[in-house]
CSV table of C-alpha atoms in Angstrom, one decimal:
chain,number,residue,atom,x,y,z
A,908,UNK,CA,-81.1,-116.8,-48.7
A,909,UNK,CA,-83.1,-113.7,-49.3
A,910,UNK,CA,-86.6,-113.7,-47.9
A,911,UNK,CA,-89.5,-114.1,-50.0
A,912,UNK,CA,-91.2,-110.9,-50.7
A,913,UNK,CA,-94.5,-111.8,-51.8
A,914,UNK,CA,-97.0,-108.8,-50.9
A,915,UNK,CA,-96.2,-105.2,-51.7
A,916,UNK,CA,-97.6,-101.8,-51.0
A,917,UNK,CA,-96.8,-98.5,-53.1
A,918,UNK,CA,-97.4,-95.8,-51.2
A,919,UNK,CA,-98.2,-93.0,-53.6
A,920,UNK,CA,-100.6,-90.5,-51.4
A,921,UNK,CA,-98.5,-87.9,-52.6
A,922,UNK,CA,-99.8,-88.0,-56.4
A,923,UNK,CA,-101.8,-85.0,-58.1
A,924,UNK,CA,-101.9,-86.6,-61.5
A,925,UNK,CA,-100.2,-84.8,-64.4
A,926,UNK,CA,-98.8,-82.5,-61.5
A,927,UNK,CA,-96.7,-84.4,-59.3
A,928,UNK,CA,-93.6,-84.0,-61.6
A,929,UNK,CA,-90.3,-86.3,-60.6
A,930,UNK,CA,-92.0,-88.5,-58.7
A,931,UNK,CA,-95.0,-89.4,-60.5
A,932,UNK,CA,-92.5,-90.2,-63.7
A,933,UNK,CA,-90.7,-92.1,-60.7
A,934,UNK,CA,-93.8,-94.4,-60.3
A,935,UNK,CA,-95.6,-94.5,-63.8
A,936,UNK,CA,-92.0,-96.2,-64.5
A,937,UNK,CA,-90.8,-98.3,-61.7
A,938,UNK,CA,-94.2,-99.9,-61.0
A,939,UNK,CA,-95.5,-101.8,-64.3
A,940,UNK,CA,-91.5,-102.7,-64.7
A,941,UNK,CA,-91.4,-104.3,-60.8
A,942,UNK,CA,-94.7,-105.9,-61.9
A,943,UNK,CA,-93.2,-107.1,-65.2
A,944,UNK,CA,-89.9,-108.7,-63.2
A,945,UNK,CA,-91.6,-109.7,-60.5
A,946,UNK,CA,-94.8,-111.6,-61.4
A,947,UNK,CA,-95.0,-113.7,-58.2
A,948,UNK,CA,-95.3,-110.5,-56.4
A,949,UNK,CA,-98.5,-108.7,-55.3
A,950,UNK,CA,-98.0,-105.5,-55.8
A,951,UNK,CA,-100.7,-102.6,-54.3
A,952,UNK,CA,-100.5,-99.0,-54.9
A,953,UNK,CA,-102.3,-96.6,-52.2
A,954,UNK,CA,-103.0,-93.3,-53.4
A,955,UNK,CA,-105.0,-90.4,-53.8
A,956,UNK,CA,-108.8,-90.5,-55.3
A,957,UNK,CA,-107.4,-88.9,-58.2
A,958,UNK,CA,-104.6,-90.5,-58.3
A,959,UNK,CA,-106.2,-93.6,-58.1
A,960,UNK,CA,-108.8,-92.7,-60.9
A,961,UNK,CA,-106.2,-91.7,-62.9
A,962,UNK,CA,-104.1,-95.4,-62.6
A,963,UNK,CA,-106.9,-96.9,-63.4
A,964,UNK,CA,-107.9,-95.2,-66.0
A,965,UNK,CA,-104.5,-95.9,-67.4
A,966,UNK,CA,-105.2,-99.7,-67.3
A,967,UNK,CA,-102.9,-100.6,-64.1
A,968,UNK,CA,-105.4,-102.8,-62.8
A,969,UNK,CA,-104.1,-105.1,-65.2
A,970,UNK,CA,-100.7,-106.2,-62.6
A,971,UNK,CA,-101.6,-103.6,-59.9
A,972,UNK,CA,-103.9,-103.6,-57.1
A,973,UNK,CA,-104.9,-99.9,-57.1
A,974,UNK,CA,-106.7,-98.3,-53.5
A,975,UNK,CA,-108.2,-95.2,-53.3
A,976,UNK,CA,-107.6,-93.6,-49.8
A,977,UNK,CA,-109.9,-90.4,-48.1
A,978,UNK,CA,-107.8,-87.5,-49.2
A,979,UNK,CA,-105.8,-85.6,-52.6
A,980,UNK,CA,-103.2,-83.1,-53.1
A,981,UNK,CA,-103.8,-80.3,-51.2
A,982,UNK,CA,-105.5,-81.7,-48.5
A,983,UNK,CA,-102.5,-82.4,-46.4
A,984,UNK,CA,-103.5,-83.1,-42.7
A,985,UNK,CA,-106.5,-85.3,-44.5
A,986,UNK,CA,-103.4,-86.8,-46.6
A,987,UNK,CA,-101.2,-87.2,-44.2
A,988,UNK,CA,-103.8,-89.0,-41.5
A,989,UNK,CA,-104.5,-91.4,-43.7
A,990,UNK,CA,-101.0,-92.3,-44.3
A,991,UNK,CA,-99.9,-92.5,-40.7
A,992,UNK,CA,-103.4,-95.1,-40.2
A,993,UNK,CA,-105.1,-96.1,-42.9
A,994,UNK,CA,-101.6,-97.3,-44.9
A,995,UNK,CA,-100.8,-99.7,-42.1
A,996,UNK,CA,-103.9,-100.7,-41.2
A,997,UNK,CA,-105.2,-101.7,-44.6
A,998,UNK,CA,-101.0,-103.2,-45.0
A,999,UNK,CA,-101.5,-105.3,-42.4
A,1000,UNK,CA,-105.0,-106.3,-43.3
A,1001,UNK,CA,-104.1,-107.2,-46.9
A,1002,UNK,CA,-100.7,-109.2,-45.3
A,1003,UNK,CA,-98.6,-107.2,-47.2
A,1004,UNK,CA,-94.7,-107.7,-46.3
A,1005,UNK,CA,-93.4,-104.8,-47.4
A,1006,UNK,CA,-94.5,-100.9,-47.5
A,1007,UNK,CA,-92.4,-98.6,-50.3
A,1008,UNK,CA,-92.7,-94.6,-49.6
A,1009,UNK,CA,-92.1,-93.7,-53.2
A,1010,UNK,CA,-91.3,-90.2,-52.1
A,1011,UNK,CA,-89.7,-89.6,-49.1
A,1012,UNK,CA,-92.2,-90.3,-46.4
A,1013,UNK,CA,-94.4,-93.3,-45.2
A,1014,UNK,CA,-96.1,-94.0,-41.8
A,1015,UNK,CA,-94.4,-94.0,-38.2
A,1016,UNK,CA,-95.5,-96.9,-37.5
A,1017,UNK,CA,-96.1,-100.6,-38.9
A,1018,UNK,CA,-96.3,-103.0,-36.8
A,1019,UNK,CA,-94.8,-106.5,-38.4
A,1020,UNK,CA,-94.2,-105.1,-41.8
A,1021,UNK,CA,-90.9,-103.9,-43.6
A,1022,UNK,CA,-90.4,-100.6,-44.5
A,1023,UNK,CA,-88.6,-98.9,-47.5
A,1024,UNK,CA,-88.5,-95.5,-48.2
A,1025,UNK,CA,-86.8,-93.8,-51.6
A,1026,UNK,CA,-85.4,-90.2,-50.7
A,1027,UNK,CA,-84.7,-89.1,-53.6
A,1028,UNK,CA,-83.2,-85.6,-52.4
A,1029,UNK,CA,-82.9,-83.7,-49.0
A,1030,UNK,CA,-82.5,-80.2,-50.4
A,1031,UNK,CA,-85.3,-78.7,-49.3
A,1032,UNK,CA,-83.2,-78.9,-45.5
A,1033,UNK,CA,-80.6,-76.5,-46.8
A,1034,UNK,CA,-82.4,-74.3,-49.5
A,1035,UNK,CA,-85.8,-72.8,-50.0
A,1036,UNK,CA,-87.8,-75.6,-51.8
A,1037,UNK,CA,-92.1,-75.3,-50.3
A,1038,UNK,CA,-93.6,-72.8,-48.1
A,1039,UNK,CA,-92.5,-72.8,-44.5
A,1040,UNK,CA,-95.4,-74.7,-43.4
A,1041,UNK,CA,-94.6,-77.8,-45.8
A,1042,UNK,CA,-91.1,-77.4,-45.0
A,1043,UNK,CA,-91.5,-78.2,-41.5
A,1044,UNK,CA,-93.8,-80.7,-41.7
A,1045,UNK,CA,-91.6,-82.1,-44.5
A,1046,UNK,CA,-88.5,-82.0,-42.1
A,1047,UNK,CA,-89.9,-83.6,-39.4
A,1048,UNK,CA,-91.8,-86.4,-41.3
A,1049,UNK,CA,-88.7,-87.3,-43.2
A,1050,UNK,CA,-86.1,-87.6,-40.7
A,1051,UNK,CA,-88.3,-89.7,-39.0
A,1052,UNK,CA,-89.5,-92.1,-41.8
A,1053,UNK,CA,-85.7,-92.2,-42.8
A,1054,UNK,CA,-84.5,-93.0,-39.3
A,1055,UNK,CA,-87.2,-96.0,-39.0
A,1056,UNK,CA,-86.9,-97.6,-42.0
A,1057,UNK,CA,-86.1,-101.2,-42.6
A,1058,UNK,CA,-84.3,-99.9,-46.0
A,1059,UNK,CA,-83.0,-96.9,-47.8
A,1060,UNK,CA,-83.2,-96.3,-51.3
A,1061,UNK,CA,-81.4,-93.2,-53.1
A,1062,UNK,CA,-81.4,-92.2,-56.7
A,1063,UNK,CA,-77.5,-92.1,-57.4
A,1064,UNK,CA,-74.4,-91.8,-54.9
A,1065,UNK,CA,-74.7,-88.0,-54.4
A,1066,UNK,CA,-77.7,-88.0,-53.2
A,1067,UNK,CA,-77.2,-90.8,-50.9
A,1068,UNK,CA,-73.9,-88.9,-49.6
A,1069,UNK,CA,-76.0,-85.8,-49.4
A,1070,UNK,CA,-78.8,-87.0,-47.5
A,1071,UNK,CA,-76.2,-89.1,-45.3
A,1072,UNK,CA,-74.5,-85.6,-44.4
A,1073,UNK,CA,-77.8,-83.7,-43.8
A,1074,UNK,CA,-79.7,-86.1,-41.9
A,1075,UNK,CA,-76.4,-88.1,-39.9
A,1076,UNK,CA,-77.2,-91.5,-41.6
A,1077,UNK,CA,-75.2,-94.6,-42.4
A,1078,UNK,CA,-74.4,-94.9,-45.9
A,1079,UNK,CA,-74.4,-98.5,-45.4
A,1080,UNK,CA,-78.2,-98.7,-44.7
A,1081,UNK,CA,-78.7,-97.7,-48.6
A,1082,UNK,CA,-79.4,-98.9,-52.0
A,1083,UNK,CA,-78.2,-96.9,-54.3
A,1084,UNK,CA,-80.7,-97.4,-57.6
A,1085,UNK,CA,-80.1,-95.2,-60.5
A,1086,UNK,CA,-83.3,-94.3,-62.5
A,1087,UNK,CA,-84.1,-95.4,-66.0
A,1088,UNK,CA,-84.2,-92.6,-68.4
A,1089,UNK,CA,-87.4,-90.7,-67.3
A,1090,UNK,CA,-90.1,-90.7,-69.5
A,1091,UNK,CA,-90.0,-92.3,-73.1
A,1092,UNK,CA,-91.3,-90.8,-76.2
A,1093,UNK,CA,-94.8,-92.7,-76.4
A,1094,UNK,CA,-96.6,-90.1,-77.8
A,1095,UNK,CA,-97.6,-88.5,-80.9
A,1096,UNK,CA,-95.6,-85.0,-80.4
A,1097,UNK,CA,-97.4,-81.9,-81.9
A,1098,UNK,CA,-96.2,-80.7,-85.2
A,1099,UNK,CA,-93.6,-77.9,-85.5
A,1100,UNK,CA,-95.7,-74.9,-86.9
A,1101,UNK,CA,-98.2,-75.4,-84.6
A,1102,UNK,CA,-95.7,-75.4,-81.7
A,1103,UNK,CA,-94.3,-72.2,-83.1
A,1104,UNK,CA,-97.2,-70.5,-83.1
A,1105,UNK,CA,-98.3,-71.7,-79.5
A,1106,UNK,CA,-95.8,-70.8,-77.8
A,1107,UNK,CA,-94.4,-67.7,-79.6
A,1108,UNK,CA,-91.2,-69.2,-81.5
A,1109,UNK,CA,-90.9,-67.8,-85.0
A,1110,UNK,CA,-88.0,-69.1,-86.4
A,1111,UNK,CA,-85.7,-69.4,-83.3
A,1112,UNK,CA,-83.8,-72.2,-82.2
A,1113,UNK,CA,-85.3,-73.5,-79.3
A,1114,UNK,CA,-83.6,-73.6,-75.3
A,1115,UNK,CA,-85.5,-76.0,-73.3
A,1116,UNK,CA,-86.2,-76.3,-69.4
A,1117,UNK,CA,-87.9,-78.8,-67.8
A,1118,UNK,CA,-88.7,-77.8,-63.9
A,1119,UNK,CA,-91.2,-76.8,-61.7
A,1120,UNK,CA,-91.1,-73.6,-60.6
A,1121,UNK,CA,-89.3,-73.9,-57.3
A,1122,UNK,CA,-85.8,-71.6,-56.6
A,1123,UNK,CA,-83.5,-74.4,-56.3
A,1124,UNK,CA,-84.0,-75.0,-59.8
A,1125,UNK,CA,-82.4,-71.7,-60.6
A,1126,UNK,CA,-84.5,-70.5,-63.6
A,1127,UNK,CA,-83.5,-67.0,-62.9
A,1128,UNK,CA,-79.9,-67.6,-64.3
A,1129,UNK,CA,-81.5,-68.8,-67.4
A,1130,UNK,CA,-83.4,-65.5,-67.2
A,1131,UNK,CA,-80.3,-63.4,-66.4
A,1132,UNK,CA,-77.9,-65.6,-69.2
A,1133,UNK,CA,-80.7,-64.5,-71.6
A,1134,UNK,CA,-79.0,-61.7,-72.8
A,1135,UNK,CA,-75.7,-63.0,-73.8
A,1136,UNK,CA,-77.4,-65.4,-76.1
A,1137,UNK,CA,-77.5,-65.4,-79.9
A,1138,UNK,CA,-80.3,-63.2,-81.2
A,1139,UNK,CA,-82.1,-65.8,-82.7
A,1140,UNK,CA,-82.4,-67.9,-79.2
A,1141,UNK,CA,-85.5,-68.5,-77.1
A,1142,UNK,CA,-85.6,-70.1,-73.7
A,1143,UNK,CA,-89.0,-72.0,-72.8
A,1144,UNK,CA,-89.4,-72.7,-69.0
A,1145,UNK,CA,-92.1,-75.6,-68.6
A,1146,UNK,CA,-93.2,-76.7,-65.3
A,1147,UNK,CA,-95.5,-76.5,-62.6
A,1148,UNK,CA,-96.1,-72.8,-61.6
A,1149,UNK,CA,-95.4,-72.1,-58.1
A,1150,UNK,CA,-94.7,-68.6,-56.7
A,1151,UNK,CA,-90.8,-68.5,-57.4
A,1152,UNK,CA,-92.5,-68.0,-61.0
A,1153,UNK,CA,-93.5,-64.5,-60.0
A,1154,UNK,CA,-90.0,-63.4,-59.3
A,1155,UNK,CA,-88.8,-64.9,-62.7
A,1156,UNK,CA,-91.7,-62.7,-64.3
A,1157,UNK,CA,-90.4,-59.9,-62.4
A,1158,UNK,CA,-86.8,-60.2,-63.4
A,1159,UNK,CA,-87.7,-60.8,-66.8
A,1160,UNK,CA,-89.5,-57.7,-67.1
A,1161,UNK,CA,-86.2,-56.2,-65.3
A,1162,UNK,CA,-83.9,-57.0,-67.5
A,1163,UNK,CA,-86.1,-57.0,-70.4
A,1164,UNK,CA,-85.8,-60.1,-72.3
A,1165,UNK,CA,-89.5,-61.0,-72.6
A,1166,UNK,CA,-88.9,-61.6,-76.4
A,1167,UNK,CA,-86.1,-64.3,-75.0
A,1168,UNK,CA,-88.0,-66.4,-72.7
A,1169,UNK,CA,-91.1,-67.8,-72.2
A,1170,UNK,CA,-92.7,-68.8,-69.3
A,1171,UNK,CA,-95.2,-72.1,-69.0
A,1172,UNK,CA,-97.0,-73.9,-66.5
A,1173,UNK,CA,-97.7,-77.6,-67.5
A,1174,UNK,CA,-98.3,-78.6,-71.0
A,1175,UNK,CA,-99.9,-81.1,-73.0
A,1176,UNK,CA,-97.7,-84.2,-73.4
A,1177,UNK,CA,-97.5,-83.9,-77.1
A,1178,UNK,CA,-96.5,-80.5,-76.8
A,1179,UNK,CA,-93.9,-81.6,-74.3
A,1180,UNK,CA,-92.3,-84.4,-76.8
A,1181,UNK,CA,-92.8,-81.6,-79.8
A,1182,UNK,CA,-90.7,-79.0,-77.8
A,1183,UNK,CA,-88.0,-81.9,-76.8
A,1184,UNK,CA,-87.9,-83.1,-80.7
A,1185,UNK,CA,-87.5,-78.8,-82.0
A,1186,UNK,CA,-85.2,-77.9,-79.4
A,1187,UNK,CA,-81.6,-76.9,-80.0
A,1188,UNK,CA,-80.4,-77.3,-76.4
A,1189,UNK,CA,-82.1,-78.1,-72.8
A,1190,UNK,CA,-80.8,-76.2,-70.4
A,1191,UNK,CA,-81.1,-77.5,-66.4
A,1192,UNK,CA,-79.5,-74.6,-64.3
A,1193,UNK,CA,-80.5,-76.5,-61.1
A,1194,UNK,CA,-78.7,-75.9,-57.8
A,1195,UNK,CA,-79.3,-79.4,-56.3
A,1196,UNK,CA,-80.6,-82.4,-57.5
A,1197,UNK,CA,-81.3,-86.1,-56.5
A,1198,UNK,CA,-80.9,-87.4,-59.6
A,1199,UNK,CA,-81.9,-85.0,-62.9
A,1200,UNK,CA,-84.4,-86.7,-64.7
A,1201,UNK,CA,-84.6,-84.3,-67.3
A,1202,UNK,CA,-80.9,-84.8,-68.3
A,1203,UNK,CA,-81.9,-88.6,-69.3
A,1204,UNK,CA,-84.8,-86.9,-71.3
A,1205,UNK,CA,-83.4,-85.0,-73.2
A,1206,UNK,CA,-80.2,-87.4,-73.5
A,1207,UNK,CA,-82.4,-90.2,-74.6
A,1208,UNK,CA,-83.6,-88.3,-77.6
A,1209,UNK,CA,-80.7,-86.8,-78.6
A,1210,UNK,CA,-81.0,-83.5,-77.3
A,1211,UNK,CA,-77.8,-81.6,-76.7
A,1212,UNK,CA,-77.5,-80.5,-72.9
A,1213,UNK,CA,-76.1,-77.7,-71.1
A,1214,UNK,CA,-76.2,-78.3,-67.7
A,1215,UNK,CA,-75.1,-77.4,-64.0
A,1216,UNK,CA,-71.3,-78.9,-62.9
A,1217,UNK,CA,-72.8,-80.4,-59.7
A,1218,UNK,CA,-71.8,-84.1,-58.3
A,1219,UNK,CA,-75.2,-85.6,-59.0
A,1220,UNK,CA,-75.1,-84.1,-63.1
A,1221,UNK,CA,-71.8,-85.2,-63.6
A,1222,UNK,CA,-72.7,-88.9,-62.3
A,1223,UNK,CA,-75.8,-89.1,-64.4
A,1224,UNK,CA,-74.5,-87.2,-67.5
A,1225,UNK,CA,-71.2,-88.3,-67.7
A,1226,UNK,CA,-69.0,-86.5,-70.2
A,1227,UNK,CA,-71.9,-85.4,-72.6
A,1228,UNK,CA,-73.2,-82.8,-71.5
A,1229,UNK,CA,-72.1,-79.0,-71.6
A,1230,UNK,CA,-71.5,-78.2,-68.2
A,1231,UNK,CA,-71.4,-74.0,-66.3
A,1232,UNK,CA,-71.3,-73.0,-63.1
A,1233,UNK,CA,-74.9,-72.7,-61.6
A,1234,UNK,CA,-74.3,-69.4,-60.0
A,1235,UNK,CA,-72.6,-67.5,-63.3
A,1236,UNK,CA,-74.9,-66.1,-65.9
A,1237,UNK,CA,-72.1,-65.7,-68.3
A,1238,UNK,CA,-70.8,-69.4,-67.9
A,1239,UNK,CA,-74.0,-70.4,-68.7
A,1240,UNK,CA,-74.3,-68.5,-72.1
A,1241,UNK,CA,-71.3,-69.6,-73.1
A,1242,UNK,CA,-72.4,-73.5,-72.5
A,1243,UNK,CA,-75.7,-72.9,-74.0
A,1244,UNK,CA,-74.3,-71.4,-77.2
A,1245,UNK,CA,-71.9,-73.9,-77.6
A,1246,UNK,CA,-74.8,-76.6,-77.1
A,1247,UNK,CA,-77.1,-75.4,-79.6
A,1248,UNK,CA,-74.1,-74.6,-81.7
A,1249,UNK,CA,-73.4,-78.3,-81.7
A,1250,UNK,CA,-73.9,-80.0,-85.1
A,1251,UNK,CA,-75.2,-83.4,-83.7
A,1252,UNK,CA,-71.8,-84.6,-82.6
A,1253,UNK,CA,-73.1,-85.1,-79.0
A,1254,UNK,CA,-76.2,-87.1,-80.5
A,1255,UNK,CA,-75.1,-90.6,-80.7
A,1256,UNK,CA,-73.3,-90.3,-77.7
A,1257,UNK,CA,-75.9,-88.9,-75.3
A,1258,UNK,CA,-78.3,-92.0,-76.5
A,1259,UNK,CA,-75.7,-94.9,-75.9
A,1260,UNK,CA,-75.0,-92.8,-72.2
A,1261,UNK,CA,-79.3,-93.1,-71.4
A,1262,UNK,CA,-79.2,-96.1,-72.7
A,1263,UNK,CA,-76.8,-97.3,-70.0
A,1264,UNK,CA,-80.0,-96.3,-67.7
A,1265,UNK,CA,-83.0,-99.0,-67.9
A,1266,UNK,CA,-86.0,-98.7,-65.3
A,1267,UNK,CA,-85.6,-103.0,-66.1
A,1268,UNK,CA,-82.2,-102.2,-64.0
A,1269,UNK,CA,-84.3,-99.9,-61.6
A,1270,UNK,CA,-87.1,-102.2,-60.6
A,1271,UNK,CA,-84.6,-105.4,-60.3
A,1272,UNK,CA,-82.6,-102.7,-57.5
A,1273,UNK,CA,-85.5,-101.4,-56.0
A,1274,UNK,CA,-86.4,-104.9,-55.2
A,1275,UNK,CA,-83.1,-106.1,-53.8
A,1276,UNK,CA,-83.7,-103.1,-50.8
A,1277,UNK,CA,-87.0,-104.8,-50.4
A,1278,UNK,CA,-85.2,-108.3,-49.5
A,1279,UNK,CA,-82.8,-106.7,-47.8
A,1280,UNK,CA,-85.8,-104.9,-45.5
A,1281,UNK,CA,-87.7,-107.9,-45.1
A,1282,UNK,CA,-84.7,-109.8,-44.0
A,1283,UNK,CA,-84.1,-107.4,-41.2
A,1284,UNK,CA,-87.6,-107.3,-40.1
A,1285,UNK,CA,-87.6,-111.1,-39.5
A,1286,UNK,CA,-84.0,-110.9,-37.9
């Protein structure tokens, strides 16, 4: 018989509202649907002050507990402090049975209680992701939370045999739990003409990529694949500026497509759902992935996709998308032209494939790891 899970903590003292990317769509979507599935469950997030005002601001005191700890994004030895002690010190005071690490890490130490941690992607082990400060504490906080927990969660198979490879794991101490289909389109998107005019689009048909600004995510062969495209193409790169964007600006101005792309930090999330609903094609050029959110978003509404032919892609995308080789500029042109060349016969078929994803499906996985961790806690 599984054991009874009746007290949970979310660890999410990793969340910048708005700016936390992949993992904040990870818990904005799991949580309310674990709550919904799970009603006889507590469930408590611990986060960031912003993060916490932000929750509740977004009414998820309604089937959450929500705990704001000392510390926020950017204060990392504040953030990190309080989740090595405070997360299993308030944990153990609240009786909670379970502790989730929604992104990668989670305390040393917690004495009594289960632990589960998602790691959704070890890449930043074998390619330059953060800064080398954040990439060793990163390394050394990881390993460690992965090697002590109770349960293992990863986003799809690749990433599970990935991280197995990297870090020496047993594959048989995961979950594999495949994500629903990122973030759904719940807003009112901004009207065409005044996207146009935003963001510099005239009439041309529209090439869409949704990343942070990080070089794993490869923007600069979208850069360099530029000009082989069809006059009458423009690539927009949205995401969270980092300093990989400087050498994208650089390389544009190089190669001199700056009437080609555009480069965008973080916008407005009706101007994200306009840009998804006018573009012709998104285009995720991305060297490694955990899972590909963006794929499912754009898949979910229809969007044609030209993507990279990696493992994790071709298990979330199936045989939809238009898949190049990540390293080839001119492989890339070539899928992206036929993508927003396609007439809408892809359409109906990339819906019924992110359909197949449900974060219903998610939350009823996610929860099956926590049984599984609490069962091996008790013995």
């Amino acid at each position: 018989m599984a054991a009874r899970v009746r007290h949970v903590a979310l660890d999410a003292l990793w969340l910048d509202p708005g700016r936390s990317g992949g993992p904040e769509t990870y818990l904005r979507q799991l949580a309310p649907a674990l709550a919904a599935a799970f009603p006889q469950t507590r469930f408590t997030v611990m986060t960031t002050r912003r993060g916490a005002e932000a929750l509740r601001g977004d009414g998820w005191e309604d089937f959450a507990s929500v705990t704001a700890l000392p510390a926020d994004e950017g204060q990392r030895v504040r953030r990190t402090l309080a989740e090595q002690a405070l997360v299993p010190a308030l944990a153990a005071v609240r009786r909670v049975d379970v502790v989730h690490g929604l992104a990668s890490t989670a305390p040393m130490v917690l004495p009594g209680l289960a632990s589960v941690v998602t790691l959704h992607d070890t890449t930043f082990f074998r390619m330059a992701t953060f800064n080398r400060v954040t990439t060793w504490g990163m390394k050394a906080i990881v390993a460690r939370a992965a090697r002590r927990a109770d349960a293992l969660i990863a986003d799809s198979g690749a990433a599970r045999d990935d991280t197995c490879a990297t870090l020496g794991l047993d594959p048989a101490r995961f979950t594999v739990v495949p994500l629903g289909p990122g973030r759904p389109p719940d807003v009112e998107p901004t009207g065409e003409a005044e996207l146009r005019e935003r963001y510099r689009l005239d009439g041309r048909r529209l090439v869409l990529c949704v990343a942070a600004k990080r070089p794993h995510k490869n923007q600069e062969l979208l850069v360099r694949a530029a000009g082989a495209l069809p006059g009458d193409v423009a690539i927009v790169l949205v995401g969270h500026p980092e300093p990989y964007e400087e050498r994208l600006r650089a390389l544009i101005g190089e190669l001199g497509v700056g009437d080609r792309v555009r480069l965008e930090g973080y916008v407005p999330d009706a101007d994200l759902e306009g840009l998804w609903r006018l573009a012709r094609c998104a285009a995720f050029p991305t060297l490694a992935e955990g899972f590909g959110l963006p794929v499912l978003e754009a898949m979910l509404r229809g969007r044609a996709v030209a993507c990279s032919d990696i493992p994790v892609l071709r298990e979330v995308g199936g045989d939809v998308p238009f898949y190049f080789d990540p390293r080839d500029p001119g492989a890339a042109a070539q899928a992206i032209t036929a993508a927003t060349g396609d007439g809408g016969e892809r359409t109906e078929a990339a819906r019924r494939r992110a359909a197949t994803f449900s974060w219903q499906r998610a939350a009823e996985g996610t929860f099956a790891a926590y049984e599984r961790a609490l069962a091996a806690r008790r013995g």
